[in-house]
């Protein structure tokens, strides 16, 4: 069988807020983008219920509905949205080469990487069962749903401290579960949580079950030094043990930080490879919000459009 090869001007990898926003801008600029959705069409928001902080939805919207709107808007201007996974790339070629599902070869003048990031989870059954029903990996996104209530957060890095502080402004009490007798977080962040009267730190503490049938109503914890078990009543359980950017297939070509977040040239979405741009959570380990992902998606499309204009005039 003849191998499938296709040439495109703009290839967008990923279908979260960053990818679809890039697609809306690129298609309205007449660049006929092709977008591959990856294994999670619509991205991370498809696993959440209410999104209350995305502008334009005054009565809130569910994550899946919102991402359906993004898709329709991108398709309305001519984006070809296709189901498929980028399985390898070669960015030494011009145009760049991207292989989809190990069989389709796309040659693209510009590649927009919007593959997002995945939250790391504890991997216990109750966490999966109660995800979106009180279990969350994003305090900024979901903390508001627990205002005035008691919550717990697990994690010991800067992000966990930051999220615990954020939650303490909204919730009546925040239990912080730390596996060791020390934190990984910077001294300044540690001080901030330790001096916060609404945050109670539980050292050497882990959980093996988040409690609740329809929604979270507690967490079972144990002290890993003494073996002592107890339960605390909470209505929200936040997992803050890190994120994994979905950038593995680009690592031989694209500069990244130690965690795998793509480095972009400040003030732009340009990577170290000409014609390859990165947007959304794949290059953002700080804000990680739908609106910031969409913002950088817009930037990536505009950067690609300018690059193509120069490229065509060469
Ligand atoms: C449970 C939860 C609730 C949240 N709630 C909110 C909220 O209320 N408000 C808010 O602003 N933010 C929220 N966030 C954060 C928000 O979802 C992210 O910041 C945002 O989705 C990032 O968008 P993105 O486009 O960069 O990537 P993602 O949404 O992560 O999408 C990445 C896309 O890339 C695709 N992909 C990955 N690898 C490949 C590949 N090799 N080939 C092709 N495609 C690939 C995936 O299939 C996916 O479509 C929440 C996150 C979670 C997990």
Coordinates of C-alpha atoms and ligand atoms in Angstrom, one line a residue:
X1 CA 0.0 0.0 0.0
X2 CA 1.3 3.5 -0.9
X3 CA 2.2 5.4 2.3
X4 CA -0.1 8.4 2.9
X5 CA 1.7 11.7 2.7
X6 CA 0.1 15.1 2.9
X7 CA 1.4 18.7 2.8
X8 CA -0.2 21.4 5.0
X9 CA 0.7 25.0 5.9
X10 CA -0.4 24.8 9.5
X11 CA -0.6 21.6 11.5
X12 CA -2.0 21.8 15.0
X13 CA -1.3 19.0 17.5
X14 CA -3.9 18.9 20.3
X15 CA -7.5 19.8 20.8
X16 CA -7.7 21.7 24.1
X17 CA -8.4 25.4 24.4
X18 CA -4.9 26.2 23.0
X19 CA -5.2 24.1 19.9
X20 CA -8.8 25.1 19.0
X21 CA -8.1 28.8 19.6
X22 CA -5.0 28.5 17.3
X23 CA -7.3 26.8 14.8
X24 CA -9.9 29.5 14.9
X25 CA -7.2 32.2 14.2
X26 CA -5.3 30.2 11.6
X27 CA -8.5 29.3 9.7
X28 CA -9.8 32.8 9.8
X29 CA -6.4 33.9 8.3
X30 CA -7.0 31.6 5.4
X31 CA -4.3 29.1 6.4
X32 CA -6.5 26.0 6.2
X33 CA -5.2 24.4 9.3
X34 CA -5.4 20.7 10.0
X35 CA -5.8 19.8 13.7
X36 CA -5.2 16.3 15.2
X37 CA -7.2 15.8 18.4
X38 CA -5.1 13.2 20.2
X39 CA -6.6 10.7 22.5
X40 CA -8.5 13.2 24.5
X41 CA -10.6 15.3 22.1
X42 CA -11.3 18.6 23.8
X43 CA -8.5 18.2 26.3
X44 CA -8.4 18.3 30.0
X45 CA -11.7 20.3 30.4
X46 CA -13.6 17.3 29.1
X47 CA -13.1 15.6 32.5
X48 CA -14.6 18.5 34.5
X49 CA -18.1 19.6 35.3
X50 CA -18.7 23.3 35.7
X51 CA -16.3 25.8 34.3
X52 CA -17.1 29.1 36.0
X53 CA -14.1 31.2 35.2
X54 CA -14.0 31.2 31.4
X55 CA -15.2 34.6 30.2
X56 CA -18.3 34.6 28.1
X57 CA -20.3 32.0 30.0
X58 CA -22.1 34.0 32.7
X59 CA -24.1 31.1 33.9
X60 CA -21.2 28.7 33.8
X61 CA -20.8 25.8 31.3
X62 CA -19.7 22.2 31.5
X63 CA -16.2 21.4 30.3
X64 CA -17.4 19.1 27.5
X65 CA -20.0 21.6 26.3
X66 CA -17.4 24.4 26.2
X67 CA -15.0 22.3 24.3
X68 CA -17.7 21.3 21.8
X69 CA -18.3 25.1 21.2
X70 CA -14.5 25.5 20.6
X71 CA -14.5 22.7 18.1
X72 CA -17.6 24.0 16.2
X73 CA -16.1 27.5 16.1
X74 CA -12.8 26.2 14.6
X75 CA -14.7 24.0 12.1
X76 CA -16.9 26.9 11.0
X77 CA -13.9 28.7 9.5
X78 CA -12.6 25.7 7.8
X79 CA -10.3 23.9 10.2
X80 CA -10.1 20.2 9.4
X81 CA -10.4 18.5 12.8
X82 CA -9.2 14.9 12.7
X83 CA -9.0 12.1 15.3
X84 CA -5.4 10.9 15.6
X85 CA -2.3 11.0 17.6
X86 CA 1.1 12.4 16.6
X87 CA 3.4 9.5 17.3
X88 CA 6.8 10.9 16.1
X89 CA 8.2 14.0 14.5
X90 CA 11.3 15.0 12.5
X91 CA 12.0 18.8 12.9
X92 CA 15.3 18.7 10.9
X93 CA 13.3 18.5 7.6
X94 CA 11.7 21.5 5.9
X95 CA 8.8 21.3 5.7
X96 CA 8.7 19.6 9.1
X97 CA 7.5 16.0 9.3
X98 CA 4.9 14.7 11.7
X99 CA 3.7 11.1 11.7
X100 CA 0.2 10.4 12.8
X101 CA -0.8 7.1 14.3
X102 CA 2.5 5.7 13.0
X103 CA 1.2 5.6 9.5
X104 CA 0.2 9.0 8.0
X105 CA 3.0 11.4 7.1
X106 CA 2.2 15.1 7.3
X107 CA 4.7 17.6 5.9
X108 CA 3.9 21.0 7.6
X109 CA 5.4 24.4 7.0
X110 CA 4.4 25.3 10.6
X111 CA 3.7 23.0 13.5
X112 CA 1.7 24.3 16.5
X113 CA 2.3 22.2 19.6
X114 CA -0.7 22.3 21.9
X115 CA -0.5 18.9 23.5
X116 CA -1.2 20.1 27.1
X117 CA -0.2 18.5 30.3
X118 CA -1.7 15.8 32.5
X119 CA -2.0 16.1 36.2
X120 CA -0.3 13.4 38.2
X121 CA -2.7 11.4 40.4
X122 CA -2.2 9.1 43.4
X123 CA -3.6 6.2 41.5
X124 CA -6.1 5.0 44.1
X125 CA -9.6 3.7 43.1
X126 CA -11.6 6.3 45.2
X127 CA -9.7 9.1 43.6
X128 CA -10.8 8.1 40.1
X129 CA -14.4 7.3 41.2
X130 CA -14.8 10.7 42.9
X131 CA -12.9 12.8 40.3
X132 CA -15.1 15.8 39.6
X133 CA -17.2 15.0 42.7
X134 CA -14.9 16.6 45.2
X135 CA -11.6 15.3 43.9
X136 CA -9.7 17.9 41.8
X137 CA -6.1 18.6 40.6
X138 CA -6.7 22.3 40.2
X139 CA -7.4 24.6 43.2
X140 CA -7.8 27.7 41.2
X141 CA -10.3 25.9 39.0
X142 CA -12.4 24.2 41.6
X143 CA -11.6 25.8 45.0
X144 CA -14.6 28.1 44.7
X145 CA -17.0 25.2 44.8
X146 CA -15.8 24.5 48.4
X147 CA -16.0 28.0 49.8
X148 CA -16.6 28.1 53.6
X149 CA -15.9 24.3 53.8
X150 CA -13.0 22.1 55.0
X151 CA -10.7 20.6 52.4
X152 CA -7.5 18.7 52.1
X153 CA -4.6 19.0 49.7
X154 CA -1.8 16.5 49.1
X155 CA 1.6 17.5 47.9
X156 CA 4.8 19.1 49.2
X157 CA 6.1 21.3 46.4
X158 CA 5.8 25.0 45.6
X159 CA 2.6 24.4 43.7
X160 CA 1.0 22.5 46.6
X161 CA 1.9 25.4 49.0
X162 CA 0.6 27.9 46.5
X163 CA -2.7 26.0 46.1
X164 CA -3.0 25.5 49.9
X165 CA -2.6 29.3 50.4
X166 CA -5.1 29.9 47.6
X167 CA -7.7 27.5 49.2
X168 CA -7.2 29.1 52.6
X169 CA -8.6 32.3 51.3
X170 CA -11.8 30.6 50.3
X171 CA -12.2 27.6 52.6
X172 CA -12.7 27.5 56.3
X173 CA -9.8 25.0 56.8
X174 CA -7.1 23.3 54.7
X175 CA -5.4 20.1 55.8
X176 CA -2.1 19.7 54.0
X177 CA -1.0 16.1 53.8
X178 CA 2.8 15.7 53.5
X179 CA 4.3 12.3 53.0
X180 CA 7.7 13.1 54.6
X181 CA 8.7 15.1 57.6
X182 CA 9.9 17.9 55.3
X183 CA 8.7 19.7 52.2
X184 CA 10.3 20.1 48.8
X185 CA 8.9 23.6 48.5
X186 CA 11.1 26.7 48.7
X187 CA 11.6 28.2 52.2
X188 CA 9.5 31.2 51.5
X189 CA 6.5 29.0 50.4
X190 CA 7.0 26.7 53.4
X191 CA 6.9 29.7 55.7
X192 CA 3.8 31.0 54.1
X193 CA 1.8 27.8 54.7
X194 CA 3.3 27.2 58.2
X195 CA 2.3 30.7 59.3
X196 CA -1.2 30.4 57.9
X197 CA -3.6 29.8 60.8
X198 CA -6.2 28.2 58.4
X199 CA -3.7 25.5 57.1
X200 CA -2.9 22.5 59.3
X201 CA 0.1 20.5 58.1
X202 CA 0.0 16.8 58.8
X203 CA 3.5 15.4 58.4
X204 CA 4.4 11.8 57.5
X205 CA 0.8 11.5 56.3
X206 CA -0.6 9.6 53.4
X207 CA -4.0 8.4 52.3
X208 CA -5.3 5.1 51.0
X209 CA -8.9 6.2 50.5
X210 CA -10.9 9.2 49.8
X211 CA -14.3 8.7 51.4
X212 CA -17.8 9.3 50.0
X213 CA -20.3 7.6 47.7
X214 CA -21.7 10.3 45.4
X215 CA -19.3 13.0 46.6
X216 CA -16.3 13.4 48.9
X217 CA -17.2 13.6 52.6
X218 CA -13.8 12.7 54.1
X219 CA -10.4 11.1 53.7
X220 CA -8.8 8.2 55.5
X221 CA -5.2 9.1 56.5
X222 CA -2.4 7.2 58.1
X223 CA 0.9 8.2 59.6
X224 CA 3.6 6.3 57.7
X225 CA 5.9 6.3 60.8
X226 CA 3.6 5.2 63.5
X227 CA 1.0 3.4 61.4
X228 CA -1.8 5.3 63.2
X229 CA -5.0 5.6 61.1
X230 CA -7.7 8.3 61.3
X231 CA -10.4 9.9 59.2
X232 CA -11.0 13.6 58.6
X233 CA -14.2 15.1 57.4
X234 CA -13.7 17.2 54.3
X235 CA -15.7 18.1 51.2
X236 CA -12.9 18.7 48.7
X237 CA -9.7 16.7 48.1
X238 CA -7.0 18.4 46.0
X239 CA -4.1 16.5 44.5
X240 CA -1.1 18.7 43.9
X241 CA 1.7 16.2 43.3
X242 CA 2.8 17.7 39.9
X243 CA 1.9 17.7 36.2
X244 CA 3.4 15.9 33.3
X245 CA 3.6 17.9 30.0
X246 CA 2.7 15.7 27.0
X247 CA 5.9 16.6 25.1
X248 CA 7.9 13.4 25.0
X249 CA 7.8 13.0 21.2
X250 CA 9.4 16.4 20.7
X251 CA 12.3 16.0 23.1
X252 CA 15.0 15.3 20.6
X253 CA 14.3 18.6 18.8
X254 CA 12.7 21.1 21.1
X255 CA 14.4 22.8 24.1
X256 CA 12.5 22.0 27.3
X257 CA 13.0 22.5 31.0
X258 CA 13.8 19.6 33.3
X259 CA 10.1 18.7 33.8
X260 CA 9.5 18.6 30.0
X261 CA 7.8 22.0 29.6
X262 CA 8.6 23.5 26.2
X263 CA 10.8 26.6 26.4
X264 CA 9.5 29.5 24.2
X265 CA 11.2 32.7 23.4
X266 CA 9.8 35.2 25.9
X267 CA 7.0 37.3 24.5
X268 CA 6.3 34.8 21.8
X269 CA 5.4 31.2 21.2
X270 CA 8.5 30.5 19.1
X271 CA 10.5 27.4 20.0
X272 CA 14.2 26.9 19.2
X273 CA 13.1 25.3 15.9
X274 CA 12.0 27.7 13.1
X275 CA 8.4 27.2 12.2
X276 CA 7.5 25.2 15.4
X277 CA 5.4 27.1 17.9
X278 CA 4.2 25.9 21.3
X279 CA 1.1 27.1 23.3
X280 CA -1.1 26.2 26.2
X281 CA -0.1 24.0 29.2
X282 CA 2.6 22.2 27.2
X283 CA 4.7 25.4 27.7
X284 CA 3.2 26.8 30.8
X285 CA 3.9 25.4 34.3
X286 CA 2.7 28.5 36.0
X287 CA -0.9 29.6 35.1
X288 CA -2.4 26.3 33.6
X289 CA -5.8 27.8 32.9
X290 CA -8.1 27.5 29.9
X291 CA -8.1 31.2 29.3
X292 CA -4.3 31.4 29.3
X293 CA -4.0 28.4 27.1
X294 CA -6.5 30.0 24.6
X295 CA -4.5 33.2 24.8
X296 CA -1.2 31.5 23.8
X297 CA -3.1 29.5 21.2
X298 CA -4.0 32.8 19.6
X299 CA -0.4 34.0 19.8
X300 CA 0.9 30.8 18.2
X301 CA -1.5 31.2 15.2
X302 CA -0.4 34.8 14.8
X303 CA 3.3 33.9 15.1
X304 CA 2.8 31.1 12.5
X305 CA 1.0 33.5 10.2
X306 CA 3.8 36.0 10.4
X307 CA 6.4 33.3 9.9
X308 CA 4.6 32.0 6.8
X309 CA 4.4 35.5 5.3
X310 CA 8.2 35.9 5.7
X311 CA 8.8 32.3 4.5
X312 CA 6.7 32.9 1.3
X313 CA 8.5 36.2 0.6
X314 CA 12.0 34.6 0.8
Ligands
LIG1 C1 -10.2 18.5 36.3 C2 -9.7 19.8 35.7 C3 -10.5 20.9 35.9 C4 -10.1 22.1 35.3 N1 -11.0 23.2 35.5 C5 -10.6 24.4 34.9 C6 -11.4 25.5 35.0 O1 -12.5 25.4 35.6 N2 -11.0 26.6 34.4 C7 -9.8 26.7 33.8 O2 -9.5 27.8 33.2 N3 -9.0 25.7 33.7 C8 -9.3 24.5 34.2 N4 -8.5 23.4 34.2 C9 -7.2 23.6 33.5 C10 -7.4 23.6 32.0 O3 -8.1 22.4 31.6 C11 -6.1 23.6 31.2 O4 -5.3 24.7 31.6 C12 -6.3 23.6 29.7 O5 -7.2 22.6 29.3 C13 -5.0 23.6 29.0 O6 -5.3 23.6 27.6 P1 -4.3 23.0 26.5 O7 -5.0 23.3 25.2 O8 -3.0 23.6 26.7 O9 -4.2 21.5 26.8 P2 -5.2 20.3 27.1 O10 -6.5 20.8 27.5 O11 -4.4 19.5 28.1 O12 -5.3 19.5 25.8 C14 -4.2 18.8 25.2 C15 -4.7 18.2 23.9 O13 -3.6 17.6 23.3 C16 -3.9 16.3 22.8 N5 -2.7 15.6 22.7 C17 -1.8 15.2 23.6 N6 -0.8 14.5 23.1 C18 -1.0 14.5 21.7 C19 -0.4 13.9 20.6 N7 0.8 13.2 20.7 N8 -1.0 14.0 19.4 C20 -2.1 14.7 19.2 N9 -2.8 15.3 20.3 C21 -2.2 15.1 21.5 C22 -4.9 15.8 23.8 O14 -5.7 14.8 23.3 C23 -5.7 17.1 24.1 O15 -6.7 17.2 23.2 C24 -8.9 22.2 34.7 C25 -8.1 21.1 34.6 C26 -8.5 19.9 35.1 C27 -7.6 18.7 34.9

